[in-house]
mmCIF file of N, CA and C in Angstrom:
data_model
loop_
_atom_site.group_PDB
_atom_site.id
_atom_site.type_symbol
_atom_site.label_atom_id
_atom_site.label_comp_id
_atom_site.label_asym_id
_atom_site.label_seq_id
_atom_site.Cartn_x
_atom_site.Cartn_y
_atom_site.Cartn_z
ATOM 1 N N MET A 552 0.843 -1.179 0.000
ATOM 2 C CA MET A 552 0.000 0.000 0.000
ATOM 3 C C MET A 552 0.882 1.233 0.000
ATOM 4 N N ARG A 553 0.480 2.189 -0.826
ATOM 5 C CA ARG A 553 1.196 3.457 -0.875
ATOM 6 C C ARG A 553 0.205 4.593 -0.740
ATOM 7 N N LYS A 554 0.683 5.698 -0.296
ATOM 8 C CA LYS A 554 -0.144 6.899 -0.221
ATOM 9 C C LYS A 554 -0.222 7.517 -1.597
ATOM 10 N N ASN A 555 -1.395 8.003 -1.950
ATOM 11 C CA ASN A 555 -1.569 8.702 -3.216
ATOM 12 C C ASN A 555 -1.270 10.164 -2.989
ATOM 13 N N PRO A 556 -0.294 10.751 -3.689
ATOM 14 C CA PRO A 556 0.041 12.155 -3.470
ATOM 15 C C PRO A 556 -1.068 13.102 -3.919
ATOM 16 N N LEU A 557 -1.985 12.658 -4.796
ATOM 17 C CA LEU A 557 -3.043 13.543 -5.284
ATOM 18 C C LEU A 557 -4.128 13.763 -4.244
ATOM 19 N N ASN A 558 -4.553 12.716 -3.584
ATOM 20 C CA ASN A 558 -5.616 12.883 -2.602
ATOM 21 C C ASN A 558 -5.212 12.395 -1.217
ATOM 22 N N LYS A 559 -3.961 12.052 -1.037
ATOM 23 C CA LYS A 559 -3.415 11.609 0.240
ATOM 24 C C LYS A 559 -4.135 10.376 0.781
ATOM 25 N N GLY A 560 -4.763 9.587 -0.103
ATOM 26 C CA GLY A 560 -5.431 8.368 0.303
ATOM 27 C C GLY A 560 -4.613 7.173 -0.139
ATOM 28 N N VAL A 561 -5.046 6.014 0.232
ATOM 29 C CA VAL A 561 -4.349 4.793 -0.140
ATOM 30 C C VAL A 561 -4.947 4.286 -1.436
ATOM 31 N N ILE A 562 -4.104 3.926 -2.378
ATOM 32 C CA ILE A 562 -4.556 3.396 -3.662
ATOM 33 C C ILE A 562 -4.515 1.888 -3.564
ATOM 34 N N MET A 563 -5.652 1.231 -3.852
ATOM 35 C CA MET A 563 -5.711 -0.217 -3.720
ATOM 36 C C MET A 563 -6.405 -0.795 -4.940
ATOM 37 N N GLU A 564 -5.934 -1.932 -5.367
ATOM 38 C CA GLU A 564 -6.606 -2.696 -6.405
ATOM 39 C C GLU A 564 -6.442 -4.151 -6.024
ATOM 40 N N ASN A 565 -7.554 -4.811 -5.762
ATOM 41 C CA ASN A 565 -7.511 -6.199 -5.287
ATOM 42 C C ASN A 565 -6.588 -6.337 -4.078
ATOM 43 N N ALA A 566 -6.684 -5.380 -3.182
ATOM 44 C CA ALA A 566 -5.922 -5.347 -1.943
ATOM 45 C C ALA A 566 -4.432 -5.109 -2.154
ATOM 46 N N ALA A 567 -4.032 -4.750 -3.360
ATOM 47 C CA ALA A 567 -2.629 -4.403 -3.613
ATOM 48 C C ALA A 567 -2.610 -3.002 -4.209
ATOM 49 N N GLY A 568 -1.714 -2.155 -3.749
ATOM 50 C CA GLY A 568 -1.630 -0.792 -4.249
ATOM 51 C C GLY A 568 -1.263 -0.754 -5.718
ATOM 52 N N ILE A 569 -1.818 0.214 -6.461
ATOM 53 C CA ILE A 569 -1.501 0.325 -7.893
ATOM 54 C C ILE A 569 -0.560 1.488 -8.161
ATOM 55 N N GLY A 570 -0.184 2.191 -7.138
ATOM 56 C CA GLY A 570 0.764 3.284 -7.314
ATOM 57 C C GLY A 570 0.084 4.606 -7.551
ATOM 58 N N THR A 571 0.869 5.539 -8.056
ATOM 59 C CA THR A 571 0.367 6.881 -8.306
ATOM 60 C C THR A 571 -0.587 6.870 -9.500
ATOM 61 N N ILE A 572 -1.694 7.528 -9.360
ATOM 62 C CA ILE A 572 -2.679 7.619 -10.426
ATOM 63 C C ILE A 572 -2.186 8.648 -11.440
ATOM 64 N N THR A 573 -2.110 8.238 -12.700
ATOM 65 C CA THR A 573 -1.654 9.142 -13.750
ATOM 66 C C THR A 573 -2.848 9.604 -14.581
ATOM 67 N N SER A 574 -2.637 10.677 -15.324
ATOM 68 C CA SER A 574 -3.708 11.176 -16.187
ATOM 69 C C SER A 574 -4.047 10.155 -17.269
ATOM 70 N N GLU A 575 -3.060 9.347 -17.682
ATOM 71 C CA GLU A 575 -3.323 8.302 -18.675
ATOM 72 C C GLU A 575 -4.260 7.239 -18.105
ATOM 73 N N MET A 576 -4.084 6.908 -16.829
ATOM 74 C CA MET A 576 -4.951 5.922 -16.189
ATOM 75 C C MET A 576 -6.382 6.444 -16.107
ATOM 76 N N VAL A 577 -6.523 7.717 -15.744
ATOM 77 C CA VAL A 577 -7.854 8.333 -15.665
ATOM 78 C C VAL A 577 -8.478 8.366 -17.048
ATOM 79 N N GLU A 578 -7.688 8.746 -18.066
ATOM 80 C CA GLU A 578 -8.169 8.809 -19.450
ATOM 81 C C GLU A 578 -8.652 7.438 -19.913
ATOM 82 N N ALA A 579 -7.879 6.394 -19.644
ATOM 83 C CA ALA A 579 -8.249 5.040 -20.072
ATOM 84 C C ALA A 579 -9.548 4.597 -19.403
ATOM 85 N N ARG A 580 -9.685 4.843 -18.105
ATOM 86 C CA ARG A 580 -10.915 4.443 -17.396
ATOM 87 C C ARG A 580 -12.101 5.272 -17.882
ATOM 88 N N ALA A 581 -11.883 6.561 -18.165
ATOM 89 C CA ALA A 581 -12.970 7.413 -18.656
ATOM 90 C C ALA A 581 -13.471 6.902 -20.002
ATOM 91 N N ARG A 582 -12.545 6.465 -20.864
ATOM 92 C CA ARG A 582 -12.941 5.905 -22.171
ATOM 93 C C ARG A 582 -13.743 4.604 -21.980
ATOM 94 N N GLU A 583 -13.333 3.788 -21.022
ATOM 95 C CA GLU A 583 -14.091 2.563 -20.717
ATOM 96 C C GLU A 583 -15.497 2.911 -20.258
ATOM 97 N N LEU A 584 -15.600 3.886 -19.354
ATOM 98 C CA LEU A 584 -16.917 4.299 -18.841
ATOM 99 C C LEU A 584 -17.775 4.878 -19.954
ATOM 100 N N ALA A 585 -17.161 5.648 -20.867
ATOM 101 C CA ALA A 585 -17.911 6.221 -21.990
ATOM 102 C C ALA A 585 -18.489 5.110 -22.860
ATOM 103 N N ALA A 586 -17.690 4.078 -23.123
ATOM 104 C CA ALA A 586 -18.173 2.952 -23.925
ATOM 105 C C ALA A 586 -19.321 2.243 -23.217
ATOM 106 N N ILE A 587 -19.175 2.050 -21.911
ATOM 107 C CA ILE A 587 -20.221 1.405 -21.124
ATOM 108 C C ILE A 587 -21.498 2.229 -21.139
ATOM 109 N N ASN A 588 -21.356 3.560 -21.069
ATOM 110 C CA ASN A 588 -22.506 4.466 -21.019
ATOM 111 C C ASN A 588 -23.068 4.792 -22.391
ATOM 112 N N GLY A 589 -22.504 4.203 -23.458
ATOM 113 C CA GLY A 589 -23.089 4.348 -24.781
ATOM 114 C C GLY A 589 -22.606 5.535 -25.588
ATOM 115 N N HIS A 590 -21.531 6.173 -25.213
ATOM 116 C CA HIS A 590 -20.965 7.258 -26.024
ATOM 117 C C HIS A 590 -19.445 7.063 -26.147
ATOM 118 N N PRO A 591 -19.052 6.030 -26.929
ATOM 119 C CA PRO A 591 -17.642 5.638 -27.002
ATOM 120 C C PRO A 591 -16.743 6.630 -27.726
ATOM 121 N N SER A 592 -17.299 7.538 -28.504
ATOM 122 C CA SER A 592 -16.450 8.440 -29.274
ATOM 123 C C SER A 592 -15.715 9.453 -28.405
ATOM 124 N N GLN A 593 -16.369 9.954 -27.363
ATOM 125 C CA GLN A 593 -15.749 10.984 -26.527
ATOM 126 C C GLN A 593 -16.264 10.862 -25.097
ATOM 127 N N PRO A 594 -15.385 10.650 -24.123
ATOM 128 C CA PRO A 594 -15.828 10.606 -22.728
ATOM 129 C C PRO A 594 -16.352 11.975 -22.280
ATOM 130 N N SER A 595 -17.398 11.952 -21.466
ATOM 131 C CA SER A 595 -17.958 13.197 -20.936
ATOM 132 C C SER A 595 -17.210 13.601 -19.670
ATOM 133 N N GLU A 596 -17.494 14.785 -19.203
ATOM 134 C CA GLU A 596 -16.887 15.262 -17.955
ATOM 135 C C GLU A 596 -17.271 14.336 -16.803
ATOM 136 N N ALA A 597 -18.515 13.846 -16.819
ATOM 137 C CA ALA A 597 -18.966 12.916 -15.772
ATOM 138 C C ALA A 597 -18.159 11.621 -15.810
ATOM 139 N N ASP A 598 -17.809 11.158 -17.029
ATOM 140 C CA ASP A 598 -16.994 9.947 -17.150
ATOM 141 C C ASP A 598 -15.621 10.165 -16.512
ATOM 142 N N TYR A 599 -15.008 11.317 -16.789
ATOM 143 C CA TYR A 599 -13.701 11.630 -16.207
ATOM 144 C C TYR A 599 -13.786 11.710 -14.679
ATOM 145 N N GLN A 600 -14.850 12.353 -14.186
ATOM 146 C CA GLN A 600 -14.994 12.478 -12.732
ATOM 147 C C GLN A 600 -15.181 11.113 -12.082
ATOM 148 N N GLN A 601 -16.005 10.277 -12.696
ATOM 149 C CA GLN A 601 -16.223 8.940 -12.137
ATOM 150 C C GLN A 601 -14.935 8.126 -12.186
ATOM 151 N N ALA A 602 -14.196 8.216 -13.280
ATOM 152 C CA ALA A 602 -12.933 7.484 -13.393
ATOM 153 C C ALA A 602 -11.972 7.921 -12.295
ATOM 154 N N LYS A 603 -11.855 9.213 -12.084
ATOM 155 C CA LYS A 603 -10.949 9.715 -11.045
ATOM 156 C C LYS A 603 -11.393 9.238 -9.667
ATOM 157 N N ARG A 604 -12.731 9.273 -9.402
ATOM 158 C CA ARG A 604 -13.245 8.799 -8.110
ATOM 159 C C ARG A 604 -12.911 7.330 -7.908
ATOM 160 N N GLU A 605 -13.130 6.532 -8.955
ATOM 161 C CA GLU A 605 -12.861 5.099 -8.837
ATOM 162 C C GLU A 605 -11.389 4.822 -8.575
ATOM 163 N N LEU A 606 -10.530 5.523 -9.268
ATOM 164 C CA LEU A 606 -9.097 5.257 -9.151
ATOM 165 C C LEU A 606 -8.495 5.807 -7.859
ATOM 166 N N THR A 607 -9.074 6.857 -7.330
ATOM 167 C CA THR A 607 -8.522 7.449 -6.109
ATOM 168 C C THR A 607 -9.256 6.994 -4.860
ATOM 169 N N GLY A 608 -10.293 6.170 -5.037
ATOM 170 C CA GLY A 608 -11.028 5.667 -3.877
ATOM 171 C C GLY A 608 -12.004 6.674 -3.318
ATOM 172 N N GLY A 609 -12.446 7.619 -4.152
ATOM 173 C CA GLY A 609 -13.416 8.627 -3.711
ATOM 174 C C GLY A 609 -14.781 8.013 -3.496
ATOM 175 N N ALA A 610 -15.656 8.758 -2.859
ATOM 176 C CA ALA A 610 -17.011 8.282 -2.563
ATOM 177 C C ALA A 610 -17.787 8.078 -3.853
ATOM 178 N N GLU A 611 -18.517 6.978 -3.914
ATOM 179 C CA GLU A 611 -19.359 6.688 -5.069
ATOM 180 C C GLU A 611 -20.616 7.529 -5.013
ATOM 181 N N THR A 612 -20.947 8.169 -6.115
ATOM 182 C CA THR A 612 -22.198 8.911 -6.211
ATOM 183 C C THR A 612 -22.868 8.559 -7.521
ATOM 184 N N ASP A 613 -24.165 8.656 -7.532
ATOM 185 C CA ASP A 613 -24.949 8.406 -8.722
ATOM 186 C C ASP A 613 -24.766 9.598 -9.663
ATOM 187 N N PRO A 614 -24.513 9.382 -10.974
ATOM 188 C CA PRO A 614 -24.332 10.509 -11.897
ATOM 189 C C PRO A 614 -25.531 11.453 -11.914
ATOM 190 N N LYS A 615 -26.753 10.898 -11.794
ATOM 191 C CA LYS A 615 -27.940 11.761 -11.762
ATOM 192 C C LYS A 615 -27.920 12.632 -10.511
ATOM 193 N N GLU A 616 -27.521 12.025 -9.392
ATOM 194 C CA GLU A 616 -27.443 12.767 -8.139
ATOM 195 C C GLU A 616 -26.384 13.857 -8.246
ATOM 196 N N GLU A 617 -25.287 13.551 -8.920
ATOM 197 C CA GLU A 617 -24.220 14.531 -9.116
ATOM 198 C C GLU A 617 -24.737 15.721 -9.916
ATOM 199 N N ASN A 618 -25.535 15.444 -10.960
ATOM 200 C CA ASN A 618 -26.108 16.533 -11.757
ATOM 201 C C ASN A 618 -27.023 17.395 -10.918
ATOM 202 N N VAL A 619 -27.813 16.771 -10.045
ATOM 203 C CA VAL A 619 -28.730 17.515 -9.184
ATOM 204 C C VAL A 619 -27.944 18.409 -8.229
ATOM 205 N N ARG A 620 -26.832 17.885 -7.707
ATOM 206 C CA ARG A 620 -26.015 18.670 -6.779
ATOM 207 C C ARG A 620 -25.392 19.879 -7.457
ATOM 208 N N SER A 621 -25.151 19.798 -8.770
ATOM 209 C CA SER A 621 -24.509 20.904 -9.471
ATOM 210 C C SER A 621 -25.484 22.038 -9.784
ATOM 211 N N ILE A 622 -26.780 21.785 -9.662
ATOM 212 C CA ILE A 622 -27.789 22.813 -9.929
ATOM 213 C C ILE A 622 -27.945 23.682 -8.688
ATOM 214 N N PRO A 623 -27.959 25.013 -8.857
ATOM 215 C CA PRO A 623 -28.182 25.882 -7.685
ATOM 216 C C PRO A 623 -29.525 25.567 -7.042
ATOM 217 N N GLU A 624 -29.600 25.699 -5.719
ATOM 218 C CA GLU A 624 -30.836 25.380 -5.000
ATOM 219 C C GLU A 624 -32.027 26.152 -5.528
ATOM 220 N N SER A 625 -31.810 27.388 -5.922
ATOM 221 C CA SER A 625 -32.920 28.214 -6.402
ATOM 222 C C SER A 625 -33.516 27.663 -7.689
ATOM 223 N N ASP A 626 -32.758 26.854 -8.447
ATOM 224 C CA ASP A 626 -33.241 26.309 -9.709
ATOM 225 C C ASP A 626 -33.698 24.864 -9.591
ATOM 226 N N ASP A 627 -33.686 24.303 -8.377
ATOM 227 C CA ASP A 627 -33.999 22.891 -8.194
ATOM 228 C C ASP A 627 -35.309 22.480 -8.856
ATOM 229 N N TRP A 628 -36.377 23.228 -8.600
ATOM 230 C CA TRP A 628 -37.661 22.820 -9.134
ATOM 231 C C TRP A 628 -38.480 24.048 -9.472
ATOM 232 N N ASP A 629 -38.739 24.217 -10.718
ATOM 233 C CA ASP A 629 -39.586 25.303 -11.180
ATOM 234 C C ASP A 629 -40.412 24.758 -12.331
ATOM 235 N N PRO A 630 -41.613 24.190 -12.036
ATOM 236 C CA PRO A 630 -42.390 23.525 -13.071
ATOM 237 C C PRO A 630 -42.787 24.450 -14.210
ATOM 238 N N VAL A 631 -43.080 25.702 -13.912
ATOM 239 C CA VAL A 631 -43.424 26.677 -14.934
ATOM 240 C C VAL A 631 -42.566 27.917 -14.677
ATOM 241 N N PRO A 632 -41.444 28.043 -15.390
ATOM 242 C CA PRO A 632 -40.573 29.198 -15.130
ATOM 243 C C PRO A 632 -41.344 30.506 -15.232
ATOM 244 N N GLY A 633 -41.158 31.360 -14.260
ATOM 245 C CA GLY A 633 -41.828 32.653 -14.246
ATOM 246 C C GLY A 633 -43.157 32.642 -13.523
ATOM 247 N N SER A 634 -43.680 31.469 -13.210
ATOM 248 C CA SER A 634 -44.953 31.367 -12.508
ATOM 249 C C SER A 634 -44.716 31.496 -11.014
ATOM 250 N N SER A 635 -45.524 32.305 -10.354
ATOM 251 C CA SER A 635 -45.374 32.462 -8.909
ATOM 252 C C SER A 635 -46.162 31.406 -8.144
ATOM 253 N N GLY A 636 -47.004 30.658 -8.864
ATOM 254 C CA GLY A 636 -47.796 29.621 -8.222
ATOM 255 C C GLY A 636 -48.991 30.196 -7.488
ATOM 256 N N ARG A 637 -49.714 29.348 -6.775
ATOM 257 C CA ARG A 637 -50.862 29.791 -5.988
ATOM 258 C C ARG A 637 -51.060 28.843 -4.828
ATOM 259 N N GLN A 638 -51.733 29.314 -3.823
ATOM 260 C CA GLN A 638 -52.011 28.506 -2.636
ATOM 261 C C GLN A 638 -53.114 27.514 -2.956
ATOM 262 N N ALA A 639 -52.890 26.268 -2.685
ATOM 263 C CA ALA A 639 -53.900 25.244 -2.906
ATOM 264 C C ALA A 639 -54.998 25.390 -1.865
ATOM 265 N N ALA A 640 -56.231 25.115 -2.291
ATOM 266 C CA ALA A 640 -57.358 25.184 -1.372
ATOM 267 C C ALA A 640 -57.210 24.092 -0.324
ATOM 268 N N GLU A 641 -57.563 24.416 0.903
ATOM 269 C CA GLU A 641 -57.472 23.433 1.981
ATOM 270 C C GLU A 641 -58.611 22.448 1.839
ATOM 271 N N SER A 642 -58.292 21.175 1.802
ATOM 272 C CA SER A 642 -59.340 20.174 1.684
ATOM 273 C C SER A 642 -59.830 19.816 3.084
ATOM 274 N N PRO A 643 -61.127 19.557 3.193
ATOM 275 C CA PRO A 643 -61.655 19.218 4.515
ATOM 276 C C PRO A 643 -61.076 17.903 5.005
ATOM 277 N N GLY A 644 -60.984 17.797 6.316
ATOM 278 C CA GLY A 644 -60.484 16.575 6.927
ATOM 279 C C GLY A 644 -61.489 15.455 6.779
ATOM 280 N N GLU A 645 -61.139 14.284 7.257
ATOM 281 C CA GLU A 645 -61.988 13.114 7.103
ATOM 282 C C GLU A 645 -63.338 13.298 7.788
ATOM 283 N N ASP A 646 -63.353 13.952 8.944
ATOM 284 C CA ASP A 646 -64.612 14.122 9.673
ATOM 285 C C ASP A 646 -65.137 15.554 9.602
ATOM 286 N N GLU A 647 -64.764 16.285 8.547
ATOM 287 C CA GLU A 647 -65.249 17.659 8.372
ATOM 288 C C GLU A 647 -66.133 17.730 7.147
ATOM 289 N N ASP A 648 -67.083 18.670 7.186
ATOM 290 C CA ASP A 648 -67.925 18.870 6.016
ATOM 291 C C ASP A 648 -67.282 19.910 5.108
ATOM 292 N N ALA A 649 -67.974 20.292 4.041
ATOM 293 C CA ALA A 649 -67.432 21.232 3.062
ATOM 294 C C ALA A 649 -67.161 22.601 3.672
ATOM 295 N N GLU A 650 -67.849 22.924 4.755
ATOM 296 C CA GLU A 650 -67.659 24.225 5.410
ATOM 297 C C GLU A 650 -66.592 24.165 6.494
ATOM 298 N N GLY A 651 -65.961 23.005 6.672
ATOM 299 C CA GLY A 651 -64.883 22.874 7.637
ATOM 300 C C GLY A 651 -65.334 22.591 9.059
ATOM 301 N N ARG A 652 -66.614 22.253 9.230
ATOM 302 C CA ARG A 652 -67.111 21.969 10.575
ATOM 303 C C ARG A 652 -66.801 20.527 10.954
ATOM 304 N N SER A 653 -66.398 20.333 12.190
ATOM 305 C CA SER A 653 -66.094 18.984 12.668
ATOM 306 C C SER A 653 -67.384 18.189 12.813
ATOM 307 N N GLU A 654 -67.226 16.901 13.033
ATOM 308 C CA GLU A 654 -68.388 16.024 13.178
ATOM 309 C C GLU A 654 -69.238 16.434 14.367
ATOM 310 N N SER A 655 -68.614 16.805 15.479
ATOM 311 C CA SER A 655 -69.387 17.213 16.662
ATOM 312 C C SER A 655 -70.123 18.531 16.406
ATOM 313 N N ALA A 656 -69.505 19.451 15.661
ATOM 314 C CA ALA A 656 -70.182 20.712 15.343
ATOM 315 C C ALA A 656 -71.378 20.456 14.430
ATOM 316 N N GLN A 657 -71.223 19.509 13.504
ATOM 317 C CA GLN A 657 -72.328 19.152 12.619
ATOM 318 C C GLN A 657 -73.486 18.563 13.421
ATOM 319 N N MET A 658 -73.172 17.659 14.379
ATOM 320 C CA MET A 658 -74.214 17.038 15.199
ATOM 321 C C MET A 658 -74.896 18.084 16.080
ATOM 322 N N PHE A 659 -74.118 19.040 16.608
ATOM 323 C CA PHE A 659 -74.699 20.094 17.435
ATOM 324 C C PHE A 659 -75.695 20.910 16.613
ATOM 325 N N GLU A 660 -75.299 21.297 15.406
ATOM 326 C CA GLU A 660 -76.191 22.094 14.559
ATOM 327 C C GLU A 660 -77.439 21.305 14.180
ATOM 328 N N GLU A 661 -77.257 20.023 13.915
ATOM 329 C CA GLU A 661 -78.396 19.177 13.586
ATOM 330 C C GLU A 661 -79.380 19.118 14.757
ATOM 331 N N GLY A 662 -78.857 19.007 15.984
ATOM 332 C CA GLY A 662 -79.703 18.981 17.178
ATOM 333 C C GLY A 662 -80.451 20.290 17.368
ATOM 334 N N VAL A 663 -79.756 21.413 17.123
ATOM 335 C CA VAL A 663 -80.413 22.727 17.240
ATOM 336 C C VAL A 663 -81.533 22.839 16.216
ATOM 337 N N ASN A 664 -81.271 22.392 14.990
ATOM 338 C CA ASN A 664 -82.297 22.464 13.938
ATOM 339 C C ASN A 664 -83.507 21.606 14.289
ATOM 340 N N GLU A 665 -83.275 20.400 14.840
ATOM 341 C CA GLU A 665 -84.385 19.532 15.236
ATOM 342 C C GLU A 665 -85.186 20.161 16.366
ATOM 343 N N ALA A 666 -84.500 20.786 17.321
ATOM 344 C CA ALA A 666 -85.200 21.436 18.437
ATOM 345 C C ALA A 666 -86.053 22.590 17.929
ATOM 346 N N GLU A 667 -85.528 23.389 17.013
ATOM 347 C CA GLU A 667 -86.304 24.495 16.440
ATOM 348 C C GLU A 667 -87.527 23.956 15.705
ATOM 349 N N HIS A 668 -87.334 22.869 14.958
ATOM 350 C CA HIS A 668 -88.434 22.265 14.217
ATOM 351 C C HIS A 668 -89.523 21.772 15.181
ATOM 352 N N ASP A 669 -89.112 21.106 16.276
ATOM 353 C CA ASP A 669 -90.078 20.627 17.271
ATOM 354 C C ASP A 669 -90.843 21.795 17.881
ATOM 355 N N GLN A 670 -90.146 22.891 18.199
ATOM 356 C CA GLN A 670 -90.810 24.070 18.777
ATOM 357 C C GLN A 670 -91.816 24.651 17.804
ATOM 358 N N MET A 671 -91.490 24.693 16.521
ATOM 359 C CA MET A 671 -92.423 25.240 15.528
ATOM 360 C C MET A 671 -93.649 24.348 15.404
ATOM 361 N N LEU A 672 -93.446 23.025 15.452
ATOM 362 C CA LEU A 672 -94.589 22.109 15.373
ATOM 363 C C LEU A 672 -95.515 22.285 16.578
ATOM 364 N N ARG A 673 -94.919 22.374 17.776
ATOM 365 C CA ARG A 673 -95.718 22.551 18.987
ATOM 366 C C ARG A 673 -96.473 23.877 18.952
ATOM 367 N N ALA A 674 -95.805 24.909 18.465
ATOM 368 C CA ALA A 674 -96.469 26.214 18.372
ATOM 369 C C ALA A 674 -97.616 26.147 17.372
ATOM 370 N N ALA A 675 -97.430 25.466 16.268
ATOM 371 C CA ALA A 675 -98.492 25.340 15.263
ATOM 372 C C ALA A 675 -99.655 24.532 15.810
ATOM 373 N N GLU A 676 -99.344 23.445 16.564
ATOM 374 C CA GLU A 676 -100.392 22.638 17.164
ATOM 375 C C GLU A 676 -101.155 23.448 18.206
ATOM 376 N N ALA A 677 -100.449 24.235 18.990
ATOM 377 C CA ALA A 677 -101.088 25.069 20.003
ATOM 378 C C ALA A 677 -101.998 26.096 19.339
ATOM 379 N N ASP A 678 -101.568 26.667 18.225
ATOM 380 C CA ASP A 678 -102.395 27.641 17.498
ATOM 381 C C ASP A 678 -103.669 26.973 16.974
ATOM 382 N N GLU A 679 -103.551 25.758 16.477
ATOM 383 C CA GLU A 679 -104.705 25.038 15.954
ATOM 384 C C GLU A 679 -105.697 24.751 17.063
ATOM 385 N N LYS A 680 -105.206 24.313 18.229
ATOM 386 C CA LYS A 680 -106.088 24.036 19.359
ATOM 387 C C LYS A 680 -106.750 25.309 19.838
ATOM 388 N N GLY A 681 -105.999 26.402 19.811
ATOM 389 C CA GLY A 681 -106.567 27.678 20.233
ATOM 390 C C GLY A 681 -107.639 28.142 19.271
ATOM 391 N N ASP A 682 -107.453 27.897 18.007
ATOM 392 C CA ASP A 682 -108.435 28.276 17.002
ATOM 393 C C ASP A 682 -109.687 27.411 17.119
ATOM 394 N N GLU A 683 -109.564 26.149 17.509
ATOM 395 C CA GLU A 683 -110.685 25.249 17.645
ATOM 396 C C GLU A 683 -111.536 25.620 18.848
ATOM 397 N N LEU A 684 -110.951 26.142 19.914
ATOM 398 C CA LEU A 684 -111.668 26.494 21.116
ATOM 399 C C LEU A 684 -112.506 27.760 20.938
ATOM 400 N N GLU A 685 -112.094 28.628 20.070
ATOM 401 C CA GLU A 685 -112.839 29.877 19.894
ATOM 402 C C GLU A 685 -114.095 29.610 19.048
ATOM 403 N N PRO A 686 -115.313 30.116 19.529
ATOM 404 C CA PRO A 686 -116.546 29.896 18.756
ATOM 405 C C PRO A 686 -116.748 30.884 17.655
#
């Protein structure tokens, strides 16, 4: 095992050090990766970065994840560029009605309505009896 002067890490291949990483080694691995990724004519910058990571023992990252990391946070997600968006309407909960009343509030209102209805019926019946008594 030897120390790598480029990243001060240990270079290992099958548990045996491969020595100092040269630009030719990175170039050769990048060309291999380009062929594997379907663009054998010219390695991309991502191919070179992955080759260097592999040869120097750097952390493995997904190329898609790497692309996402390179995008500024402000540009991460903008489905319609220039759109300010809008606040979504709040949907009622499982036990709420369209007006946002809870189940207990709905039952309370229903009870009040039934009581009012009963009072109106009794008042109407009382009026009828009063009308029958008068000659």
